[in-house]
Short mmCIF file of C-alpha atoms in Angstrom, two decimals:
data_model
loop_
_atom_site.label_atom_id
_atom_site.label_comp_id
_atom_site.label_asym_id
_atom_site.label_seq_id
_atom_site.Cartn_x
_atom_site.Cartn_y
_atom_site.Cartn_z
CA UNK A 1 -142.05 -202.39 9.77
CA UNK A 2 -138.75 -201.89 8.84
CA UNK A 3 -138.01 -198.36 7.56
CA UNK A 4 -135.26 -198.38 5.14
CA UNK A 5 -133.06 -195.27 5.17
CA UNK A 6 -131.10 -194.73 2.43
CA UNK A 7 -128.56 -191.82 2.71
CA UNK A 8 -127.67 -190.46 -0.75
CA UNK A 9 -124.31 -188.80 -0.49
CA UNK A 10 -123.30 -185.60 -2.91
CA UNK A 11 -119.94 -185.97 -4.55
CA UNK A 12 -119.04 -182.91 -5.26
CA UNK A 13 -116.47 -182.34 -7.99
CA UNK A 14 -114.34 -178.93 -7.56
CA UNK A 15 -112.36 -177.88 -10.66
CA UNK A 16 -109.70 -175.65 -9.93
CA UNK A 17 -108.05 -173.50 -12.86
CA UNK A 18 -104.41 -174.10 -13.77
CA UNK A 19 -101.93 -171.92 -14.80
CA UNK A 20 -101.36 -171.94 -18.81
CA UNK A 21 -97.83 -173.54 -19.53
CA UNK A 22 -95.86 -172.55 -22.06
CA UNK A 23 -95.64 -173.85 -25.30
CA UNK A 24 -92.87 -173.17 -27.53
CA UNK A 25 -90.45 -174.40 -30.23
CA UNK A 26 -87.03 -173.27 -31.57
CA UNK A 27 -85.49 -174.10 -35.17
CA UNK A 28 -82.74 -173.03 -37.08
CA UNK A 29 -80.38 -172.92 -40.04
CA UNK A 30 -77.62 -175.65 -40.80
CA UNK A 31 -74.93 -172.72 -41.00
CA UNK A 32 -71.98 -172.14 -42.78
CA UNK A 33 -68.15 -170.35 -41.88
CA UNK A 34 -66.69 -169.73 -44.86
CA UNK A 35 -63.05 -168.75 -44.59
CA UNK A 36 -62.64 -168.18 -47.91
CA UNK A 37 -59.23 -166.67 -47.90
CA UNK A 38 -58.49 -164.88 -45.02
CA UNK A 39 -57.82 -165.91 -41.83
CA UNK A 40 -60.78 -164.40 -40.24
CA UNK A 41 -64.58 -164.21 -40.76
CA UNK A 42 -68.10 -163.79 -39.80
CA UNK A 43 -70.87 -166.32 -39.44
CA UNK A 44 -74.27 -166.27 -38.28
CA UNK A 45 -77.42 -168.87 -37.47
CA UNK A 46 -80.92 -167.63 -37.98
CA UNK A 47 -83.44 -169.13 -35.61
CA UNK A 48 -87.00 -169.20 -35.47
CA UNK A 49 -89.00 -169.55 -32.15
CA UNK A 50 -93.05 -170.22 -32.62
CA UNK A 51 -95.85 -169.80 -29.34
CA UNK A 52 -98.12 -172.16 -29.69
CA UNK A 53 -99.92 -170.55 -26.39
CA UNK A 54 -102.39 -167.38 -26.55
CA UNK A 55 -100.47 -165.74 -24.07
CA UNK A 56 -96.77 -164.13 -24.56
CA UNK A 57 -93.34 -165.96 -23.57
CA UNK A 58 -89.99 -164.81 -22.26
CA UNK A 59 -87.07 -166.95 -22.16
CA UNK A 60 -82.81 -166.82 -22.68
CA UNK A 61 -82.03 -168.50 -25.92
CA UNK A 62 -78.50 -170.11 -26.29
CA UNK A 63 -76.09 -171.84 -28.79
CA UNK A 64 -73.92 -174.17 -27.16
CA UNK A 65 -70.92 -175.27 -30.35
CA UNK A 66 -70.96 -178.66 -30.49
CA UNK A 67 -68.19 -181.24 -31.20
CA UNK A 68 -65.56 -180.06 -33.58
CA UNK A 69 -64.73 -182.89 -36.72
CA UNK A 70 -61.64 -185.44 -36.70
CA UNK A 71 -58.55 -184.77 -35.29
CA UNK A 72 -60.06 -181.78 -33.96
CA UNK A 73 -60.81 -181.55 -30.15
CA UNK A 74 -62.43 -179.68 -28.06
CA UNK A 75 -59.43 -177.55 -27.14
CA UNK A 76 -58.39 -177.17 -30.63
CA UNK A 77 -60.28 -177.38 -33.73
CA UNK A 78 -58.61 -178.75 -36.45
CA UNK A 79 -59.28 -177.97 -40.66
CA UNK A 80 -58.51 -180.68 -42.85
CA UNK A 81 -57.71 -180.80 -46.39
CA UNK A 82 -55.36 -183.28 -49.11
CA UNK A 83 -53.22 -181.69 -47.79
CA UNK A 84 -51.28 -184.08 -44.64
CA UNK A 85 -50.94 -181.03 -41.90
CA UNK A 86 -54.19 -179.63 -40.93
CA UNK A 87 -54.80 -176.50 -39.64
CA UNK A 88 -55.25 -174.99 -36.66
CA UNK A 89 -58.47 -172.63 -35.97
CA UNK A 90 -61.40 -171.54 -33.38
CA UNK A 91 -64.52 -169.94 -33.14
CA UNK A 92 -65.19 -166.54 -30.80
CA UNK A 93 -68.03 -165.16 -29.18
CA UNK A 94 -66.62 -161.65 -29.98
CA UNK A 95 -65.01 -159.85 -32.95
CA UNK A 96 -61.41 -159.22 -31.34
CA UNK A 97 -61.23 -163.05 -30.80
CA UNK A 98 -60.70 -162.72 -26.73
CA UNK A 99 -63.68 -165.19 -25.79
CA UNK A 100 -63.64 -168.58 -27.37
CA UNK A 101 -66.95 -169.92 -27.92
CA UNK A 102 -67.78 -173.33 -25.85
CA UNK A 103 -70.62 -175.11 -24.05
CA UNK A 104 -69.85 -172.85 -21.23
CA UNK A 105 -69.61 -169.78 -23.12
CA UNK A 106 -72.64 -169.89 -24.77
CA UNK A 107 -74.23 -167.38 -26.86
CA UNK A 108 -77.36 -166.14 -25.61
CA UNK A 109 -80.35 -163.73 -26.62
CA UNK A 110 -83.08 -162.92 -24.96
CA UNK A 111 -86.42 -163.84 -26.61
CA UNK A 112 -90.12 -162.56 -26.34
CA UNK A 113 -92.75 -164.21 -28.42
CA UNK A 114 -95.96 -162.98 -28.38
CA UNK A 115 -98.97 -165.46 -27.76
CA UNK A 116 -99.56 -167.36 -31.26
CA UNK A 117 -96.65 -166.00 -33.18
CA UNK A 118 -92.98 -166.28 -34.56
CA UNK A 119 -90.24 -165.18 -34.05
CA UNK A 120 -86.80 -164.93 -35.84
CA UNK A 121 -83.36 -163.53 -34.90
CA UNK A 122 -79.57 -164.40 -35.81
CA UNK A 123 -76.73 -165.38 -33.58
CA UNK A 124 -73.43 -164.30 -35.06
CA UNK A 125 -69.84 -165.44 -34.06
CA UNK A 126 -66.41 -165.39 -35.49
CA UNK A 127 -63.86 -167.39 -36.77
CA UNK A 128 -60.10 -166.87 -36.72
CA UNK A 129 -57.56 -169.48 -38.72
CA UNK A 130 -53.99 -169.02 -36.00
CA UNK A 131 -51.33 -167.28 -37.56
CA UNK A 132 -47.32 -168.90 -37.26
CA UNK A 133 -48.59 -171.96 -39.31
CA UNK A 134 -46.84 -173.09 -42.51
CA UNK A 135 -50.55 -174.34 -44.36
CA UNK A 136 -50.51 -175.70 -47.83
CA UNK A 137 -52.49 -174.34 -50.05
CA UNK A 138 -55.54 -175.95 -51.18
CA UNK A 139 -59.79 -176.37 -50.07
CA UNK A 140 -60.00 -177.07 -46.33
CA UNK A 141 -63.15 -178.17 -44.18
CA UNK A 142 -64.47 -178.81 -40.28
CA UNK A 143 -67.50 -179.35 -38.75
CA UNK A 144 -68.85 -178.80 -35.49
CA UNK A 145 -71.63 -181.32 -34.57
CA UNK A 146 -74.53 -181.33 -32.10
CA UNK A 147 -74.42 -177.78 -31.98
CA UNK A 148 -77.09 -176.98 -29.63
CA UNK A 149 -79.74 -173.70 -30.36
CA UNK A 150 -81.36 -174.24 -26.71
CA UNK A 151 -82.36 -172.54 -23.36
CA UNK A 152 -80.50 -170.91 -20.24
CA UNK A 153 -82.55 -171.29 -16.79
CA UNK A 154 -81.94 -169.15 -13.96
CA UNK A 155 -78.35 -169.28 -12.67
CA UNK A 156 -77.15 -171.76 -15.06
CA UNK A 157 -74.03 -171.68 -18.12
CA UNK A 158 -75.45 -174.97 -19.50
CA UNK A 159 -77.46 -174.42 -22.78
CA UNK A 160 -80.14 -177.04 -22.91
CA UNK A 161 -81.37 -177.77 -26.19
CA UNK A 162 -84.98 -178.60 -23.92
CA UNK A 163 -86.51 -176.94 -21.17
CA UNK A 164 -90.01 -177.14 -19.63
CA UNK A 165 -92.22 -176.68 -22.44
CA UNK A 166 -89.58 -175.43 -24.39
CA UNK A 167 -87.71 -177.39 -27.58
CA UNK A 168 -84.51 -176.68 -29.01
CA UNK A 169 -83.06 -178.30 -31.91
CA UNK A 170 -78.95 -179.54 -33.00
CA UNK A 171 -77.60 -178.11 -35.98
CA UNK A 172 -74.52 -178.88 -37.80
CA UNK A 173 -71.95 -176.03 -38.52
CA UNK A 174 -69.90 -176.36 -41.68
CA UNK A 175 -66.42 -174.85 -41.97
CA UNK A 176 -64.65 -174.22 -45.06
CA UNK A 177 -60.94 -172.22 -46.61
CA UNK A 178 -59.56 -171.79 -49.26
CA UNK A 179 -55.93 -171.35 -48.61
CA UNK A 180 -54.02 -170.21 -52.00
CA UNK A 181 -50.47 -169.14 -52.34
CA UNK A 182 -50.30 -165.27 -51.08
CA UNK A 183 -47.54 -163.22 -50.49
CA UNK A 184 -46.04 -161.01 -48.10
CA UNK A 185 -44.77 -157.69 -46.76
CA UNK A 186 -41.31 -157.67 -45.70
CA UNK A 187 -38.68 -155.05 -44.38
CA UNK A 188 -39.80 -151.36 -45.36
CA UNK A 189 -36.78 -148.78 -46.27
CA UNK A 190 -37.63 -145.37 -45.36
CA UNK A 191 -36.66 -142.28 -48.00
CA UNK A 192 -34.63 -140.12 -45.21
CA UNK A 193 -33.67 -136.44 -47.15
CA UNK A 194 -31.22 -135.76 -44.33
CA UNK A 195 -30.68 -131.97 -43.13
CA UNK A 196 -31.54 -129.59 -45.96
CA UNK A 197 -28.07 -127.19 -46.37
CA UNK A 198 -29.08 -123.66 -46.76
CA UNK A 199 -27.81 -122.83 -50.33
CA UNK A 200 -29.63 -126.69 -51.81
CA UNK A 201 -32.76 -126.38 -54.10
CA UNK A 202 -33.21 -130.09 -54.81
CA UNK A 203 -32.63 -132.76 -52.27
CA UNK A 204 -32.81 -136.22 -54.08
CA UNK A 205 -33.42 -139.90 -51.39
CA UNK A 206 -34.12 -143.63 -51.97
CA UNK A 207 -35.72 -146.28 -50.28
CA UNK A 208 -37.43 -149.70 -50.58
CA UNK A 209 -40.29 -151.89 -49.93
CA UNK A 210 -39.41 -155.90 -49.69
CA UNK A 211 -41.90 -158.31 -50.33
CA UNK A 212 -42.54 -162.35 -51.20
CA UNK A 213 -45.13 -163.82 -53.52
CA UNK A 214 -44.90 -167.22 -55.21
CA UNK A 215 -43.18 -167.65 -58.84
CA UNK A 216 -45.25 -166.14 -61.37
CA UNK A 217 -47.88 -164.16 -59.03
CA UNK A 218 -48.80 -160.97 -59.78
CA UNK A 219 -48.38 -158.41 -57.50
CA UNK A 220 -49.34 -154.69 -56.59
CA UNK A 221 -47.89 -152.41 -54.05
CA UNK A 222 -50.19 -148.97 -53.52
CA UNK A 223 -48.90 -145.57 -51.98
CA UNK A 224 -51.45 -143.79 -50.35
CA UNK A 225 -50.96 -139.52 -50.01
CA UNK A 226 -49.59 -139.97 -46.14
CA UNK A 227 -50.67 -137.63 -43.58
CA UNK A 228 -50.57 -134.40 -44.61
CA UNK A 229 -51.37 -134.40 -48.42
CA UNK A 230 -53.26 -131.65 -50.16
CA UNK A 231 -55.02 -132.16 -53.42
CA UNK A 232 -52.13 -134.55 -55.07
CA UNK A 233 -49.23 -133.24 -53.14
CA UNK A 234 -47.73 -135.14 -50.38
CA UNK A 235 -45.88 -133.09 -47.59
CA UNK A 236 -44.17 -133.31 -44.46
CA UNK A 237 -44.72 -132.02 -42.01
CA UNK A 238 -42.87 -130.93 -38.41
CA UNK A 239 -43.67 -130.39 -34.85
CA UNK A 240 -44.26 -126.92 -35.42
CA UNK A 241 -46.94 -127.44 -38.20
CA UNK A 242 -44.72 -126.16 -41.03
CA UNK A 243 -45.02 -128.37 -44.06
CA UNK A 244 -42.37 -129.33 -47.13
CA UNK A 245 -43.51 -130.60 -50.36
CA UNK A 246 -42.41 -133.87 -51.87
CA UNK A 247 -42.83 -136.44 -54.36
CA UNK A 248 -42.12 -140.12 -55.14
CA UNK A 249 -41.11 -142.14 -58.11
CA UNK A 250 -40.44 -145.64 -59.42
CA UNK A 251 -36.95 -145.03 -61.79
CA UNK A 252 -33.75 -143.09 -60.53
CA UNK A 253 -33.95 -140.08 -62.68
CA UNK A 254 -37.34 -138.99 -61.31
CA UNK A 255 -39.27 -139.33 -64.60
CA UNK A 256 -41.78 -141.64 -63.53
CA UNK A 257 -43.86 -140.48 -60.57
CA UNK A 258 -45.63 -142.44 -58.12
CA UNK A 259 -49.27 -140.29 -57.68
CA UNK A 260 -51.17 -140.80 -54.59
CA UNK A 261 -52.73 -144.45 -54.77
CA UNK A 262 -50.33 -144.61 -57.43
CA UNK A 263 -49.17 -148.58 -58.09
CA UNK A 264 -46.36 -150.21 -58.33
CA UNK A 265 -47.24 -153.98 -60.26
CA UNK A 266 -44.51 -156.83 -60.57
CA UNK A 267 -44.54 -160.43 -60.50
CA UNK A 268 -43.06 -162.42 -57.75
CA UNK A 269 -40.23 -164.97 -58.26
CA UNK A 270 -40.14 -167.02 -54.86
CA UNK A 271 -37.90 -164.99 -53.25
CA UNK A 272 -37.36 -161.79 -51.35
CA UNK A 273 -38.22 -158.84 -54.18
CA UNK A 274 -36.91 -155.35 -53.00
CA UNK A 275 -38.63 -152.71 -54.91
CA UNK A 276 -36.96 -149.52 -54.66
CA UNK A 277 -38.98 -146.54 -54.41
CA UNK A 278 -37.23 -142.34 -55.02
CA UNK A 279 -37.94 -139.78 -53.76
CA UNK A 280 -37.54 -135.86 -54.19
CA UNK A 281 -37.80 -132.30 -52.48
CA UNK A 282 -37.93 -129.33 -54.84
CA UNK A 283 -36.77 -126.36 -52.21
CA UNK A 284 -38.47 -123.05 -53.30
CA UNK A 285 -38.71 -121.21 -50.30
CA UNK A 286 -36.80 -121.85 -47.54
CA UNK A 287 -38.55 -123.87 -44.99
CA UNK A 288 -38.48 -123.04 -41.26
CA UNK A 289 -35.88 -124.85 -39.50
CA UNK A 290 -37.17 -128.26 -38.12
CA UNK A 291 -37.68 -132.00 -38.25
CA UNK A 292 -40.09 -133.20 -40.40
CA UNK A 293 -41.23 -136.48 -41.25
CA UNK A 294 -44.29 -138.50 -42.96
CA UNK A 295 -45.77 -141.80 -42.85
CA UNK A 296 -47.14 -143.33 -46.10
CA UNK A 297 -49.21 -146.52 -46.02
CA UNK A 298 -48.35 -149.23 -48.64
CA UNK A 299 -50.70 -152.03 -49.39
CA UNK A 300 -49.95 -155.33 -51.07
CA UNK A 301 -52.71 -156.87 -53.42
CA UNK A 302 -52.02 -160.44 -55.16
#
């Protein structure tokens, strides 16, 4: 007899947990730095991150600026217009325009979602148009492509637009000016009164404010009460703290007084204006003997 043993073997299966990756995704706006026209300005993106995961995520989120437009480079973006000389501009991580913005001078942020939510934030960065260059007026644009709005690992500069179980997105940033004909401040004349002789009662002065605006633009200058004013008299004032009264005008014989934010308006002709400004000290008392001085700020609008 042949006794068949048959040897049934147990497979065991052992199912061991594993750690919950995350799951998350990051989108945002196709922004826009608008110029307009000044030679500086703000922009910002807005992102969106979602968790798809029940339980919360941390991470660094970046923006890496991507490739400016033709003839731009990297180096040195570039805005073009109709106009055959483009102009030269950049984009700063901060508002003083120190740190130029690059793939290795990301900006960053760090994120927290919590599990099975959104959610949403800005970057903002600046933009700054290099003074010294002769630009003709008219619309100007750039673009900065493959922007990435990615993720910083540990010990790394590089922005990623992927990471594990993280997704980025490219945007495109759009860059637009306006550059119209302006005008500008040129040499200021200051109204010095000279000593004050004991026996005067009226000490009359003159001085000037140069400017340049384009043929036919209108043009404003504003006089602001300087540094000592009370009510709607300016005074000067000396080292000593003792004050003298005085006013300003726009004609020679003192008829026509220039109030604090008082305007001066003209209309430029091409060419260096100088607009002469008067100026008067009525002596009542006699003031204390000592140098005195003021400093009035004058602001050109076009």
């Amino acid at each position: 007899m042949l006794l068949a043993i048959a040897v049934a073997g147990l497979a065991i299966f052992l199912f061991i947990p594993q750690k919950a990756q995350a799951n998350a995704s990051c989108q945002a706006d196709q922004p826009t730095l608008d110029f307009g026209s000044s030679r500086t300005t703000r922009g910002t993106i807005s992102w969106n991150c979602t968790n798809f995961e029940a339980t919360p995520i941390s991470f660094t989120l970046c923006a890496a600026i991507g490739t400016p437009s033709f003839p731009g480079t990297v180096d040195q973006p570039k805005l073009i217009s109709t106009a055959p000389t483009p102009a030269d501009f950049n984009v700063y991580v901060d508002s003083a325009g120190s740190q130029i913005w690059n793939s290795t001078n990301p900006l960053t942020t760090t994120v927290t979602v919590a599990g099975n939510s959104r959610t949403t934030g800005t970057f903002t960065y600046y933009g700054r148009i290099a003074p010294g260059q002769a630009i003709t007026p008219a619309n100007y644009s750039a673009f900065f492509y493959n922007t990435v709005i990615g993720f910083l690992t540990a010990g790394s500069t590089a922005c990623q637009r992927n990471g594990p179980n993280l997704f980025g997105v490219d945007v495109t940033i759009s860059v637009t000016a306006n550059v119209v004909e302006g005008c500008m401040l040129g040499t200021i004349g200051d109204i010095d009164f000279g000593e004050l002789a004991g026996l005067q009662d009226r000490i009359d002065a003159a001085g000037s404010v140069q400017l340049v605006c384009p043929p036919n633009r209108g043009w404003t200058l504003s006089f602001d009460g300087g540094r000592h004013a009370a009510g709607t008299e300016r005074r000067m004032q000396s080292a000593a703290g003792d004050l003298i009264p005085y006013r300003l005008y726009r004609d020679p014989s003192r008829s026509n007084p220039i109030d604090i934010d008082g305007v001066i308006s003209g209309t430029g002709t091409g060419g260096v204006d100088t607009v002469p400004v008067y100026g008067r000290v009525e002596i009542g008392t006699l003031p204390t003997v000592g140098q005195y001085a003021d400093f009035i700020v004058v602001t050109l609008g076009f």
